Amino acid sequence: MSIDLGADLQTISASVPVVWNDDWAIRWLQAGPDGWPAPTDADWDLFRLCEIGRRARLAGSIDKLMALEHLQGFTPLPHQVRTAERVVRELRGRAILADEVGLGKTIEAGLILKEYMLRGLARKVLILVPASLVLQWTRELNEKFRIGCVAQRNEWTWTQHDVVVASLDTAKREPHRSIVLATDWDFVIVDEAHKLKNPKTKNWQFVNAIPNKFMLLLTATPMQNDLRELHTLVTLLRPGHLGSGREFAETHMVTSREAKDAEKLRASVSTLMIRNRRMDGGATLPPRHVQVVGLDLSPEERALYEAVQHFLREEYELRKAAHGSMLPLITLQREICSSPYAAMVTLEKMHKRTKREETRARIEALLDLASKIQRYTKVEAVLRMLRDIPDKCIVFTEYRATQDFLLYMLKRSGISAVPFRGGFGRGKKDWMKDLFQRRVQVLVATESGGEGINLQFCRYMINFDLPWNPMRLEQRIGRIHRLGQEREVYVYHLAIRNTIESHIVQLLEEKIRMFEAVIGELDHILGDGGALLRELEADILEAAMTAENDTDLRQRLDAAGQRFMDRLTQSNRRPSRSQGGPA
């Protein structure tokens, strides 16, 4: 019998006859000295061919997913089933799952993995996720898919267990790295795969070196700032599919953010990428209600705010003339709308670094103003709201200093709360999430809480301060307004009147139509959403630093919002997207 073992599975399936009953064959091959005669080399070859044929037929007969009969306690949504079927039927187990935030990429990956395990095509499985999601993945695979997996704990876990969930940061470090790279993995899954967008990083190089037969990359944003990021992810799955880096640039790129032929590139990528969007009817979520809570600063807080604004404008002109970094100014502009405590951190850093005595004296005056504040308007508002909210609530802030102050004030007021932030290890993040779910009323999270974790058991959110990037705000809301949420969701944005913050809120709501329309369009795969957002942030800073008064600031921000919409409209003048290809 002559069979090309390098052929595709369907060809092998048609070539290999069914000659053995699997159970009988396995008993015969495992027989001891007192059993049947030991198999010859020819027997082993025949058994190997039959096993390949059996697996090939299983892989080819997928009119219905086998995994659907082995789930526990839930029913996947239609778009999740369609995604799994397409990965098994057409994409041969190598795909980018790029659904929008909250549509269940983890469920899709679990379905696909379960299918391959049931068909005998995957036994040794590696799942790499952010440290804060290790326990979440382990629980979901065990409880929903009956996949016996373990969270990586030590260097023996890799070899002692077949299905291992681990953090990418741990796996890439020795002694773990050598063990992982020396193991023949059948299936590799990488969550939050946008962290692999740069081929020069250790993350990408490590994942690229992992032996694997099948691979899934999960990310809601496979491309953010540069078309080459898309090429980088595709190369992990199918090297050469889009050519070398130079060939890709010559064939597909006008600039880093503009494709020569978007439809051609979309067609090429669609053989590896699946994207479901809310607007395509992929899922029905409960209503969400968004309310802006307008607040007025106390006299002391207003004096500090105005003094900081005056300082920022003068520093802006000085740095602009000297081509200096604007980052500290952007940070301080945002922090002064968050809390005096957050602003003081940046002011103290600027005081240490500046050599100009005049600037140091002005910073010292600002710090003195901040230290005299007795009432904190935003904190008082949060305390009032939490007393009226009859359930758990997540409070988001961008700044660690604000988070610490909030936790202190909540404790003083007798409101139970726990923190969640990027500096926590995996175990502590899991602990904080469990405490929030089971015991305490409030989770105070910094931006790291806006990515990855599922908090569907909570339906209230207070945004203590707002990011200037609408996508990050949507990501926050997606922690509670996602698949699995069965109740209406309430989101509150705190905004201080007559500050840049109040104008930012209006910009997000009125001009960008953030909550119901624009987010679905901003999240480009073959677009330049990242560039648009950077230009928007630059426009906001320019307006804040150069406006003569509040009315002028509002007009400038209105104009910035309109420019953003014009750019977005121009960017969207492309062929319509399909579910099977990039969005």
XYZ file of C-alpha atoms in Angstrom:
583
model
C 0.000 0.000 0.000
C 1.520 3.337 -1.049
C 0.183 6.451 0.655
C 1.538 9.977 0.736
C 1.469 10.787 4.454
C 2.176 14.422 3.655
C -1.086 14.772 1.726
C -4.097 16.558 3.182
C -6.402 14.587 5.475
C -9.211 14.171 2.951
C -6.843 12.568 0.413
C -5.495 10.204 3.067
C -9.026 9.397 4.203
C -10.009 8.358 0.691
C -6.866 6.225 0.278
C -6.827 4.297 3.571
C -9.346 1.457 3.908
C -11.083 0.624 7.168
C -9.532 -2.761 7.857
C -9.320 -2.911 11.648
C -11.708 -2.419 14.474
C -9.984 0.154 16.678
C -10.691 -1.557 20.023
C -9.556 -4.938 18.731
C -6.415 -3.439 17.205
C -5.396 -1.656 20.379
C -5.894 -4.811 22.507
C -3.819 -6.811 20.037
C -0.998 -4.281 19.932
C -0.900 -4.104 23.740
C -0.916 -7.883 24.241
C 1.806 -9.235 26.503
C 4.012 -12.333 26.046
C 1.074 -14.665 26.781
C -1.192 -12.987 24.238
C -1.078 -12.999 20.484
C 2.239 -12.833 18.682
C 4.014 -9.505 18.927
C 3.298 -7.234 15.958
C 5.821 -7.058 13.158
C 7.094 -3.853 11.600
C 4.571 -4.337 8.806
C 1.780 -4.654 11.399
C 2.827 -1.411 13.003
C 2.917 0.362 9.621
C -0.571 -0.885 8.792
C -1.909 0.179 12.181
C -0.348 3.601 11.733
C -2.020 4.005 8.346
C -5.374 2.929 9.742
C -5.080 5.386 12.627
C -4.253 8.203 10.196
C -7.235 7.185 8.100
C -9.527 7.124 11.141
C -8.476 10.595 12.215
C -8.734 11.890 8.668
C -12.319 10.658 8.349
C -13.202 12.235 11.688
C -11.699 15.526 10.591
C -13.572 15.394 7.318
C -17.018 14.516 8.666
C -18.060 17.702 10.426
C -21.634 18.191 9.325
C -22.187 18.618 13.056
C -19.671 19.430 15.743
C -19.065 16.517 18.089
C -18.229 19.000 20.854
C -21.840 20.199 21.054
C -22.799 16.915 22.700
C -20.110 17.212 25.378
C -20.809 20.648 26.844
C -21.962 21.255 30.378
C -24.386 23.875 31.653
C -24.576 26.198 28.640
C -25.494 26.397 24.969
C -23.147 28.284 22.625
C -24.597 31.046 20.471
C -25.029 30.529 16.712
C -22.107 32.777 15.747
C -19.822 30.820 18.084
C -20.855 27.499 16.523
C -20.377 28.897 13.008
C -16.910 30.112 13.941
C -15.887 26.713 15.331
C -17.242 24.914 12.267
C -15.347 27.180 9.914
C -12.052 26.783 11.785
C -12.375 22.976 11.677
C -13.712 22.701 8.126
C -11.848 25.406 6.251
C -9.009 26.865 8.285
C -7.527 23.535 9.426
C -7.167 24.532 13.046
C -5.055 27.634 12.482
C -6.916 30.912 12.875
C -7.132 34.384 14.345
C -10.382 34.780 16.316
C -10.974 38.536 16.209
C -14.514 39.040 17.527
C -15.377 42.364 19.104
C -15.010 42.625 22.887
C -17.581 40.581 24.768
C -18.738 38.227 21.999
C -17.174 35.098 23.443
C -13.828 34.341 21.832
C -13.033 32.069 24.781
C -16.157 30.008 24.088
C -15.212 29.698 20.418
C -11.694 28.587 21.311
C -13.067 26.048 23.820
C -15.415 24.591 21.196
C -12.636 24.246 18.659
C -10.224 22.697 21.144
C -12.849 20.233 22.392
C -13.623 19.228 18.813
C -10.002 18.463 18.021
C -9.570 16.520 21.257
C -12.690 14.425 20.609
C -11.463 13.625 17.108
C -8.137 12.410 18.438
C -6.224 15.212 16.755
C -5.061 17.017 19.898
C -3.849 15.666 23.215
C -0.961 17.885 24.323
C -2.334 21.432 24.618
C -0.741 24.732 25.693
C -2.871 27.801 26.461
C -1.002 31.091 27.010
C -2.963 33.964 28.551
C -2.362 37.079 30.699
C -1.585 36.132 34.292
C -4.901 37.541 35.536
C -6.841 35.186 33.237
C -5.153 31.862 34.040
C -7.704 30.818 36.650
C -10.602 32.086 34.535
C -9.527 30.000 31.529
C -8.887 26.937 33.681
C -12.336 27.134 35.241
C -14.169 27.677 31.947
C -12.479 24.788 30.169
C -13.071 22.407 33.068
C -16.613 23.457 33.899
C -18.090 24.235 30.480
C -16.182 21.916 28.144
C -15.136 19.104 30.485
C -11.546 19.573 29.397
C -9.252 18.416 32.169
C -6.746 21.241 32.321
C -4.519 22.655 35.047
C -3.003 26.033 35.797
C 0.785 25.984 35.506
C 2.387 26.070 38.961
C 5.950 24.802 38.572
C 8.390 23.422 36.018
C 6.927 19.910 36.297
C 3.430 20.977 35.257
C 4.440 21.161 31.588
C 5.233 17.461 31.320
C 2.945 15.941 33.954
C -0.301 17.280 32.451
C -1.682 17.220 28.919
C -3.603 20.516 28.943
C -1.774 23.399 30.621
C -2.936 27.003 31.078
C -0.093 29.420 31.808
C 0.848 33.064 31.598
C 2.978 34.033 28.629
C 5.341 35.948 30.898
C 6.050 32.825 32.958
C 6.349 30.473 30.007
C 8.975 32.573 28.231
C 11.312 32.581 31.267
C 13.785 29.859 32.144
C 13.603 27.075 33.194
C 10.087 26.993 31.704
C 11.099 28.272 28.278
C 13.371 25.335 27.488
C 10.751 22.793 28.579
C 7.980 24.431 26.543
C 10.108 24.671 23.410
C 11.229 21.037 23.774
C 7.628 19.761 23.929
C 5.651 18.718 20.849
C 2.368 20.540 21.378
C -0.619 19.461 19.348
C -2.607 22.631 19.988
C -1.506 26.110 21.117
C -3.918 28.922 22.047
C -2.753 32.484 22.755
C -5.209 34.940 24.314
C -4.772 38.735 24.009
C -2.608 38.008 20.988
C -2.253 41.689 20.059
C 0.675 41.586 22.477
C 2.499 39.634 19.750
C 2.237 42.397 17.147
C 5.974 43.194 17.149
C 8.248 40.423 15.752
C 11.254 41.929 17.512
C 9.845 41.270 20.987
C 10.645 38.245 23.138
C 6.933 37.430 23.286
C 6.620 37.008 19.524
C 9.919 35.175 19.135
C 9.015 32.754 21.920
C 5.548 31.948 20.553
C 6.956 31.607 17.052
C 9.412 28.967 18.327
C 6.799 26.778 20.081
C 6.275 23.486 18.175
C 2.597 23.091 17.238
C 0.204 21.469 14.799
C -2.771 23.731 15.422
C -2.888 27.294 16.742
C -5.509 29.892 17.668
C -4.725 33.563 18.282
C -7.424 35.518 20.135
C -7.618 39.314 19.964
C -10.276 41.956 19.407
C -7.670 44.260 17.831
C -5.338 42.282 15.532
C -4.211 45.562 14.028
C -4.113 48.883 15.857
C -1.508 51.234 14.425
C 0.261 49.610 11.502
C -0.624 47.136 8.741
C 2.588 45.273 9.512
C 1.044 44.187 12.826
C -1.437 42.119 10.838
C 1.386 40.566 8.831
C 3.159 39.672 12.075
C 0.182 37.718 13.477
C -0.505 35.949 10.179
C 3.144 34.902 10.002
C 2.797 33.076 13.326
C -0.004 30.963 11.883
C 1.111 30.508 8.307
C 4.639 31.750 7.524
C 4.895 33.151 4.034
C 1.131 33.470 3.545
C 1.490 37.229 3.102
C 5.088 37.011 1.932
C 8.133 38.351 3.737
C 7.962 41.694 5.467
C 9.418 43.410 2.419
C 7.120 41.576 0.005
C 4.102 42.415 2.145
C 5.010 46.107 2.135
C 5.570 46.155 -1.611
C 2.395 44.219 -2.413
C -0.110 45.559 0.084
C 1.012 48.876 1.616
C 0.834 52.471 0.438
C 1.730 53.720 3.905
C 1.875 51.978 7.283
C -1.860 52.594 7.681
C -3.143 52.493 4.102
C -3.525 49.357 1.982
C -2.936 49.410 -1.783
C -5.915 47.148 -2.377
C -7.961 46.682 0.795
C -10.244 44.092 -0.789
C -7.319 41.956 -1.963
C -5.658 42.079 1.441
C -8.970 41.352 3.151
C -9.436 38.279 0.953
C -5.963 36.996 1.800
C -6.440 37.495 5.525
C -9.949 35.982 5.523
C -8.440 32.529 5.018
C -7.000 32.846 8.530
C -9.211 35.330 10.376
C -12.809 35.274 11.600
C -14.474 38.343 13.077
C -17.966 38.670 14.503
C -19.420 42.067 15.372
C -22.406 43.080 17.457
C -23.903 45.030 14.568
C -23.932 41.847 12.471
C -26.404 40.267 14.890
C -23.834 37.961 16.447
C -25.270 38.432 19.914
C -28.091 40.105 21.770
C -27.055 41.792 24.998
C -29.279 43.364 27.650
C -29.737 47.143 27.360
C -27.088 49.357 28.829
C -27.828 52.787 30.243
C -25.128 55.434 30.254
C -25.495 58.584 32.346
C -23.188 61.554 32.786
C -23.083 62.794 36.383
C -22.179 66.486 36.320
C -20.343 67.843 39.370
C -19.100 71.247 40.578
C -15.689 71.674 42.172
C -15.332 73.147 45.644
C -13.672 76.610 45.749
C -10.362 75.084 46.844
C -10.471 72.468 44.086
C -11.396 75.114 41.493
C -8.459 77.275 42.561
C -6.083 74.335 42.094
C -7.595 73.405 38.728
C -7.261 76.946 37.347
C -3.714 77.273 38.677
C -2.692 73.977 37.060
C -4.285 75.052 33.756
C -2.303 78.299 33.797
C 0.887 76.365 34.570
C 0.195 73.856 31.786
C -0.343 76.543 29.147
C 2.953 78.238 29.934
C 4.823 74.925 30.033
C 3.215 73.919 26.747
C 4.578 76.992 24.977
C 8.032 76.534 26.503
C 8.235 72.859 25.531
C 6.784 73.495 22.094
C 9.469 76.070 21.389
C 12.180 73.740 22.705
C 10.652 70.632 21.031
C 10.367 69.046 24.478
C 8.225 66.093 25.524
C 4.533 66.801 25.962
C 3.835 63.541 27.793
C 4.103 64.982 31.343
C 1.692 67.751 30.354
C -0.841 65.302 28.928
C -0.562 63.216 32.082
C -1.011 66.224 34.393
C -3.953 67.509 32.355
C -5.718 64.197 32.823
C -4.736 63.768 36.467
C -6.037 67.152 37.595
C -9.478 66.023 36.416
C -9.086 62.773 38.347
C -7.943 63.834 41.804
C -5.496 66.211 43.511
C -3.644 63.143 44.806
C -2.984 61.899 41.271
C -1.860 65.344 40.106
C 0.524 65.688 43.054
C 2.429 62.571 41.946
C 3.264 64.089 38.552
C 3.949 67.537 40.004
C 6.473 66.055 42.435
C 8.213 64.210 39.580
C 8.362 67.407 37.510
C 9.743 69.274 40.534
C 12.597 66.781 40.873
C 13.493 66.833 37.170
C 13.278 70.515 36.299
C 16.332 72.719 36.661
C 14.505 76.036 36.236
C 14.128 77.683 39.635
C 11.077 79.640 38.500
C 9.314 76.435 37.450
C 10.250 74.697 40.704
C 8.780 77.570 42.714
C 5.519 77.462 40.749
C 5.243 73.702 41.242
C 5.782 74.160 44.970
C 2.909 76.666 45.011
C 0.653 74.163 43.234
C 1.555 71.432 45.713
C 0.719 73.797 48.559
C -2.718 74.492 47.027
C -3.369 70.751 46.670
C -2.458 70.058 50.279
C -5.065 72.557 51.553
C -8.047 70.857 49.926
C -10.467 69.480 52.520
C -13.424 68.314 50.390
C -13.103 66.017 47.401
C -16.114 66.452 45.140
C -15.730 63.305 43.069
C -15.070 61.055 46.042
C -18.112 62.400 47.855
C -20.224 61.746 44.757
C -19.008 58.138 44.566
C -19.842 57.546 48.218
C -23.371 58.896 47.708
C -23.908 56.797 44.588
C -22.653 53.592 46.180
C -25.098 53.991 49.054
C -27.935 54.131 46.500
C -26.674 51.295 44.261
C -28.328 48.064 45.453
C -25.652 45.764 44.100
C -21.971 45.330 43.310
C -20.183 48.088 41.425
C -16.844 48.474 39.677
C -15.174 51.889 39.900
C -12.585 52.670 37.209
C -9.756 55.171 37.460
C -6.646 55.587 35.343
C -4.360 56.417 38.245
C -2.862 54.435 41.094
C -2.830 57.438 43.455
C -6.548 58.003 42.879
C -7.207 54.303 43.427
C -5.380 54.311 46.764
C -7.239 57.407 47.927
C -10.598 55.959 46.894
C -9.912 52.741 48.783
C -8.986 54.747 51.881
C -12.171 56.836 51.715
C -14.365 53.787 51.072
C -12.911 52.036 54.095
C -13.506 55.130 56.253
C -17.130 55.152 55.104
C -17.692 51.484 55.890
C -18.043 50.369 52.259
C -16.292 47.079 51.506
C -13.893 47.306 48.550
C -10.865 45.620 47.006
C -8.313 46.899 44.461
C -7.411 45.496 41.054
C -4.330 46.720 39.214
C -1.541 45.696 36.903
C 1.134 45.281 39.567
C -0.648 42.338 41.174
C 0.542 38.805 40.486
C -1.761 36.198 39.006
C -2.803 34.746 42.331
C -3.630 38.112 43.856
C -5.694 39.186 40.843
C -7.705 35.962 41.025
C -8.153 36.497 44.758
C -9.380 40.080 44.298
C -11.875 39.013 41.645
C -13.211 36.211 43.852
C -13.509 38.541 46.835
C -15.439 41.009 44.685
C -17.786 38.303 43.433
C -18.423 36.657 46.795
C -17.889 39.148 49.610
C -17.380 42.837 48.876
C -19.474 45.497 47.177
C -16.880 47.474 45.211
C -13.907 46.702 42.954
C -11.682 49.750 42.402
C -9.763 49.041 39.213
C -7.099 50.802 37.207
C -6.860 50.364 33.457
C -5.519 46.792 33.735
C -9.019 45.814 34.880
C -10.343 46.931 31.518
C -8.794 44.029 29.658
C -9.549 40.354 29.752
C -11.420 39.718 32.999
C -15.110 38.801 32.932
C -17.331 40.504 35.496
C -20.825 39.618 34.234
C -22.001 39.136 37.813
C -21.720 42.931 38.184
C -24.009 45.373 36.352
C -23.010 48.776 37.747
C -19.950 50.800 36.747
C -18.704 54.234 37.756
C -16.005 55.820 35.596
C -14.284 58.073 38.116
C -12.211 59.547 35.306
C -12.355 59.070 31.558
C -9.702 58.046 29.028
C -9.422 60.234 25.955
C -9.394 57.087 23.811
C -12.981 55.894 23.155
C -11.824 52.330 22.564
C -10.430 52.086 26.086
C -13.700 53.325 27.507
C -15.597 50.730 25.498
C -13.177 48.089 26.749
C -13.985 49.032 30.332
C -17.720 48.755 29.733
C -17.154 45.433 27.989
C -16.087 43.889 31.302
C -19.722 43.848 32.467
C -21.701 44.350 29.230
C -20.753 41.093 27.524
C -22.082 37.620 26.812
C -23.339 36.057 30.006
C -24.761 39.325 31.348
C -28.468 38.716 31.942
C -29.457 42.031 33.534
C -29.560 45.631 32.348
C -26.258 47.453 32.789
C -25.839 50.932 34.276
C -22.737 53.023 33.568
C -22.058 56.410 35.170
C -19.436 58.886 33.941
C -18.344 61.476 36.501
C -17.586 64.825 34.879
C -16.602 68.109 36.503
C -18.482 71.020 34.954
C -16.504 73.808 33.309
C -13.402 71.680 32.866
C -11.899 69.913 29.891
C -13.345 66.704 31.335
C -16.938 67.848 30.838
C -16.152 68.734 27.242
C -14.485 65.347 26.693
C -17.665 63.613 27.871
C -19.735 65.636 25.441
C -17.247 64.949 22.676
C -17.485 61.205 23.295
C -21.271 61.234 23.439
C -22.366 63.763 20.840
C -19.651 63.995 18.234
C -18.211 60.473 18.236
C -21.513 58.704 19.081
C -19.387 56.380 21.145
C -21.839 54.040 22.777
C -24.098 52.856 20.008
C -22.515 53.539 16.652
C -18.907 54.557 16.373
C -17.174 51.852 18.372
C -18.252 49.265 15.844
C -16.531 51.326 13.161
C -13.475 52.505 15.067
C -12.229 49.001 15.680
C -10.675 48.610 12.246
C -8.741 45.574 11.157
C -7.660 46.983 7.803
C -8.190 50.604 8.755
C -6.274 53.291 10.573
C -8.247 53.525 13.806
C -5.082 53.807 15.874
C -3.883 56.784 13.846
C -7.289 58.456 14.081
C -7.263 58.160 17.844
C -3.743 59.554 18.145
C -4.762 62.522 16.004
C -7.840 63.037 18.174
C -5.734 63.057 21.361
C -3.288 65.525 19.798
C -6.196 67.786 18.838
C -7.597 67.620 22.384
C -4.266 68.598 23.932
C -3.776 71.432 21.458
C -7.268 72.758 22.228
C -6.788 72.531 25.991
C -3.444 74.329 25.901
C -4.345 77.139 23.492
C -8.016 77.949 24.149
C -8.544 81.479 25.439
C -11.606 80.656 27.523
C -14.186 77.954 28.172
C -16.318 78.892 25.167
C -13.284 78.819 22.899
C -12.303 75.415 24.338
C -15.759 74.020 23.578
C -15.619 75.301 20.014
C -12.142 73.882 19.450
C -13.186 70.486 20.806
C -16.307 70.533 18.642
C -14.075 71.145 15.644
C -11.745 68.328 16.741
C -14.721 65.997 16.972
C -15.907 66.957 13.510
C -12.442 66.402 12.040
C -12.399 63.010 13.661
C -15.784 62.132 12.130
C -14.630 63.333 8.715
C -11.498 61.171 8.927
C -13.552 58.225 10.098
C -16.030 58.639 7.246
C -13.218 58.851 4.717
C -11.564 55.783 6.238
C -14.811 53.820 5.957
C -15.197 54.369 2.215
C -14.160 50.815 1.484
C -15.837 47.610 0.358
C -18.249 46.252 2.992
C -16.921 43.732 5.452
C -18.103 40.182 5.731
C -18.173 37.988 8.790
C -15.614 35.648 7.349
C -13.020 38.306 6.747
C -11.509 41.303 8.461
C -13.857 43.895 9.846
